[in-house]
Short mmCIF file of C-alpha atoms in Angstrom, two decimals:
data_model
loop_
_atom_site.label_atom_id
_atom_site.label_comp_id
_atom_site.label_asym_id
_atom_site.label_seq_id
_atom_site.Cartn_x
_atom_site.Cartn_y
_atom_site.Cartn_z
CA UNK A 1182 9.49 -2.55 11.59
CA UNK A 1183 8.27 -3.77 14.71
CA UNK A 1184 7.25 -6.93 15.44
CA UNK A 1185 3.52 -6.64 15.90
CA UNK A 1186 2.05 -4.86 12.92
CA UNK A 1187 -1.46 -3.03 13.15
CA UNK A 1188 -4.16 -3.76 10.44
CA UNK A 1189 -2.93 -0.75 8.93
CA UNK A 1190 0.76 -1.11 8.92
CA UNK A 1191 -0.04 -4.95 7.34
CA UNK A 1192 -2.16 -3.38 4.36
CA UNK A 1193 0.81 -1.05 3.74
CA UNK A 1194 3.47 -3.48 3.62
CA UNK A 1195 1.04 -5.26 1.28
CA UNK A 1196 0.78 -2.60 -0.85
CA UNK A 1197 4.47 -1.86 -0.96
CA UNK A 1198 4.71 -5.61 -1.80
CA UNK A 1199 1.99 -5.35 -4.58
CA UNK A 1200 4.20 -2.19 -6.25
CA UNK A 1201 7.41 -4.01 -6.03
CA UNK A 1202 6.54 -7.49 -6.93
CA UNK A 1203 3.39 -6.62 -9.47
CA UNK A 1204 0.70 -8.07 -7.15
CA UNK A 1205 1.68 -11.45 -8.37
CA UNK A 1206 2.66 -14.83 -6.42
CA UNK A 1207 6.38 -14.51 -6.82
CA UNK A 1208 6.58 -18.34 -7.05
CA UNK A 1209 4.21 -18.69 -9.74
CA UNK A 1210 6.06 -15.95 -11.97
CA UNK A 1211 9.54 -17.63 -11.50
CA UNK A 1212 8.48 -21.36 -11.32
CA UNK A 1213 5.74 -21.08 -14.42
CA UNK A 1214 6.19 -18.09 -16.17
CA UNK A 1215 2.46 -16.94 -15.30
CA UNK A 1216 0.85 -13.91 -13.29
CA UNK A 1217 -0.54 -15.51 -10.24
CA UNK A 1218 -2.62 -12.81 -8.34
CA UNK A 1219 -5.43 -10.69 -8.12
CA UNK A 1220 -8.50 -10.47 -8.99
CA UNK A 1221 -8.76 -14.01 -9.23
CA UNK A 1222 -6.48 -15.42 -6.68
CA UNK A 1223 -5.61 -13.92 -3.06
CA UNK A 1224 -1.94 -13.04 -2.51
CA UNK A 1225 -0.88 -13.47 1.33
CA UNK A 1226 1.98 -12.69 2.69
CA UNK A 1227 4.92 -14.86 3.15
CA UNK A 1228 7.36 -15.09 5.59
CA UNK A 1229 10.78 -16.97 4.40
CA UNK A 1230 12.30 -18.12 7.40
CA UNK A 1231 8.60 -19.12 8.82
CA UNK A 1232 8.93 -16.59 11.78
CA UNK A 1233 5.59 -13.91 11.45
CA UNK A 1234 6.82 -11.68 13.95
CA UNK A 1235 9.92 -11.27 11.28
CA UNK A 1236 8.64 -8.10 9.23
CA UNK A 1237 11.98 -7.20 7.46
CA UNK A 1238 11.94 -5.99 4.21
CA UNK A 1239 14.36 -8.88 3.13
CA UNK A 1240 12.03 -11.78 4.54
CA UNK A 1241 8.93 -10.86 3.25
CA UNK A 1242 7.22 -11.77 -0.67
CA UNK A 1243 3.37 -12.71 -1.87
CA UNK A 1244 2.76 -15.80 -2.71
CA UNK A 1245 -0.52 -17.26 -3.68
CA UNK A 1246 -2.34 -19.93 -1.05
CA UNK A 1247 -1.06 -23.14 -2.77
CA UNK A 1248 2.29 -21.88 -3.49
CA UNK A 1249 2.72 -20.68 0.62
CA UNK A 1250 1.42 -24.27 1.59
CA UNK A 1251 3.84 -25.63 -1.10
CA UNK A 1252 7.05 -24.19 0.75
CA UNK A 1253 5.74 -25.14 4.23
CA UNK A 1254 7.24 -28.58 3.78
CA UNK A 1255 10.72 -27.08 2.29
CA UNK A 1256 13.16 -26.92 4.81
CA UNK A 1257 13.72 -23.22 6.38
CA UNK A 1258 17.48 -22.51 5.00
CA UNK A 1259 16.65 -23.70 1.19
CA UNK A 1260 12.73 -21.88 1.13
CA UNK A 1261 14.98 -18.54 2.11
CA UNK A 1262 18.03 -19.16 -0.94
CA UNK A 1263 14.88 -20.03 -3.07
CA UNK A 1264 12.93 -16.86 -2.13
CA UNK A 1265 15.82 -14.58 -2.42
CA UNK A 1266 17.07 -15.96 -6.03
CA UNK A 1267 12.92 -15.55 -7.05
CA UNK A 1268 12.89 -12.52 -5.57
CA UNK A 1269 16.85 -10.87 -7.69
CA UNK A 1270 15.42 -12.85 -11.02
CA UNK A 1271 12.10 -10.78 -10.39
CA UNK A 1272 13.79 -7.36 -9.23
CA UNK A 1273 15.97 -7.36 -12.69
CA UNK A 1274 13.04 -8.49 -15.09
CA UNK A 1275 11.01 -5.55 -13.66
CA UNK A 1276 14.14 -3.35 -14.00
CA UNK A 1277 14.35 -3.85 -17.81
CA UNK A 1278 10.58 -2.99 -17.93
CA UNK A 1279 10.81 0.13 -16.16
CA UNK A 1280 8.71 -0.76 -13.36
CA UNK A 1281 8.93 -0.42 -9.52
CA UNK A 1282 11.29 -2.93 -8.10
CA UNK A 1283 11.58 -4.24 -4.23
CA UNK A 1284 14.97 -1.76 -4.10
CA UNK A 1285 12.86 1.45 -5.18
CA UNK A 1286 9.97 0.94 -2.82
CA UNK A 1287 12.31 -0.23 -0.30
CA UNK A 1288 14.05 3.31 -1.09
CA UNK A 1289 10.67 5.09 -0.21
CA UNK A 1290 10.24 3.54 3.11
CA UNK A 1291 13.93 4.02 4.14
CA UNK A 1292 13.52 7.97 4.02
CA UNK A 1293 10.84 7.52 6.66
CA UNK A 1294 12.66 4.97 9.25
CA UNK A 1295 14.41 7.13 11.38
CA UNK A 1296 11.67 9.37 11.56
CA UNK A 1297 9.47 9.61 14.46
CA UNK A 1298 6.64 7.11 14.95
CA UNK A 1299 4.12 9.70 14.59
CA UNK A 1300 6.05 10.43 10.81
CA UNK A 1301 5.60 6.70 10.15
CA UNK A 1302 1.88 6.18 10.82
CA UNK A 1303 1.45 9.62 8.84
CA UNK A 1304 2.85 8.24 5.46
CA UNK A 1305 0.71 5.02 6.29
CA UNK A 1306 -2.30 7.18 6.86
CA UNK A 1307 -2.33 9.44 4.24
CA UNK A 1308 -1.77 7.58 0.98
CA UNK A 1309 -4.59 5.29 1.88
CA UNK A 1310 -6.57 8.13 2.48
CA UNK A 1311 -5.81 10.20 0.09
CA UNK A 1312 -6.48 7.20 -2.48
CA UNK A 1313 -10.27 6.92 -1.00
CA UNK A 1314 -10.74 10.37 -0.84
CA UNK A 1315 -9.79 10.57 -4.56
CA UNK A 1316 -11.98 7.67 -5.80
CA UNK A 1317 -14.87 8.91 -3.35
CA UNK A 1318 -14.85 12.49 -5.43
CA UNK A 1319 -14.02 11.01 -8.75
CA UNK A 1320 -17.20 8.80 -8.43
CA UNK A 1321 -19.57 11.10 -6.71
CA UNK A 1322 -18.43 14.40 -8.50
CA UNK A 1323 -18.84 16.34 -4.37
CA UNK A 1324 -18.87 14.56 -1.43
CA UNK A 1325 -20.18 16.33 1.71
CA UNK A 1326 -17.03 16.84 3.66
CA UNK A 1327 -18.59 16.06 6.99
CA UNK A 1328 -19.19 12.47 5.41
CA UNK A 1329 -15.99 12.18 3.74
CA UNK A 1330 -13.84 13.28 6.54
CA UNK A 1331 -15.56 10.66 8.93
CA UNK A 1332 -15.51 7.69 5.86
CA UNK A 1333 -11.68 8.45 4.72
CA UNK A 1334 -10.97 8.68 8.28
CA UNK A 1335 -12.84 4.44 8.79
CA UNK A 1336 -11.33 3.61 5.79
CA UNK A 1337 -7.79 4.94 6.28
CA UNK A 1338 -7.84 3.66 9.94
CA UNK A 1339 -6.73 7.03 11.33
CA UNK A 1340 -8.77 9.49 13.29
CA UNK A 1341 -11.61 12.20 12.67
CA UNK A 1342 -8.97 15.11 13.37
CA UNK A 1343 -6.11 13.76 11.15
CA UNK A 1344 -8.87 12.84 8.76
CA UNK A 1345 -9.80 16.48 9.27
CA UNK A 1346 -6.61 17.98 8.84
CA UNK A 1347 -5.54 15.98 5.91
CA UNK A 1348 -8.87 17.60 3.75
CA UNK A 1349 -7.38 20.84 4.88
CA UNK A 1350 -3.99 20.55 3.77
CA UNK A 1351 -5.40 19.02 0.29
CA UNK A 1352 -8.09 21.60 -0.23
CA UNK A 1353 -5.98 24.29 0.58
CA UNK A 1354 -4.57 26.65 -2.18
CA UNK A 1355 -1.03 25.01 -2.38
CA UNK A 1356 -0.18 25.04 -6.26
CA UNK A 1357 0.29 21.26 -6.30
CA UNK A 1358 -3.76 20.55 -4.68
CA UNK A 1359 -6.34 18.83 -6.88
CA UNK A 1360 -9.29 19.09 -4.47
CA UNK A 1361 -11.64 22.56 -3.07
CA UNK A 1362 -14.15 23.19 -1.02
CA UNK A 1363 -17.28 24.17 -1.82
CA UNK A 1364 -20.87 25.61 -0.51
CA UNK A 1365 -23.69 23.38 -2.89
CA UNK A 1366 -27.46 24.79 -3.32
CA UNK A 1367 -28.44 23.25 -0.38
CA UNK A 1368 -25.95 25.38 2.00
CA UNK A 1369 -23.63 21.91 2.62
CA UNK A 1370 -20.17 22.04 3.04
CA UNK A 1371 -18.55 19.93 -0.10
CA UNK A 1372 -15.54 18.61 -1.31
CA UNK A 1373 -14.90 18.64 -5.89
CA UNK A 1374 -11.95 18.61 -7.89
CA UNK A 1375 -10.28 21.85 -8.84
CA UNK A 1376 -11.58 22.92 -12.45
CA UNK A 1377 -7.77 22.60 -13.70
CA UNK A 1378 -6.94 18.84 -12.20
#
């Protein structure tokens, strides 16, 4: 990844982070034995060799607030060994439970890396949007699409027209799509789950 990261390509490493690691502080989980995390504690993310332009895969963990001002003091070579030793104990405990590890969601990304910037930002996009558009219709039951193309589109951090042609694709009659559009009583465009989703 490049070395400046937008607001959404920081919320998606996060995420991948989150899936890997269980949204936990990695240092708490090895160090104590306890789940360190949200909702009651914000994770940031931590760099190993100190350097935050350094986005690699590799170089980046969560770790709760105390626990990152902890390993400021540890010298650069030893906070890396430690980090990588937290981070193989971690990957092989969440092996044996059958849950995502650092080397399948690294995996996922990889497919996408020599694809073309454009490709990138799409994946980014769309899972995040896709996730709000989900939640919007699962807790409203229809969602006027002009609203939810615009709000998915803010929320997402893409624009109208991929916003736009992401509904499309999703409410079109592919075997695999969960959402349709709809005309309500009032004549408004909306967007519901398919009857058999």
């Amino acid at each position: 990844m490049p070395n400046y990261q937008t607001k959404a390509q920081r919320k998606d490493r996060y995420e991948k982070l989150a899936r890997a690691e269980g949204d936990q502080c990695i240092v708490c989980k090895i160090e104590k034995g306890k789940r360190t995390g949200p909702p009651r504690k914000k994770l940031i993310i931590e760099h190993a060799d100190n350097d935050k332009k350094n986005w690699a895969w590799g170089n980046i963990h969560l770790a709760c607030y105390s626990c990152n001002k902890k390993m400021e003091s540890w010298p650069v070579h030893a906070k890396i060994q430690k980090l990588q030793a937290y981070a193989d104990q971690l990957e092989r405990q969440r092996q044996r439970e059958g849950l995502p590890t650092r080397g399948s969601v690294f995996k996922e990304e990889t497919e996408y890396q020599g694809a073309s910037t454009e490709i990138q930002l799409n994946k980014i996009y769309h899972t995040s949007w896709l996730k709000y558009v989900i939640s919007r219709v699962k807790g409203e039951g229809a969602v006027e699409k002009k609203i939810l193309i615009l709000a998915a589109a803010k929320k997402a951090g893409c624009s109208k027209q991929t916003s736009t042609n992401y509904l499309e694709v999703e409410t079109s009659d592919a075997p695999n799509s969960i959402l349709r559009e709809m005309v309500d009583d009032d004549g408004n465009k909306v967007i519901i789950f398919r009857e058999n989703s």
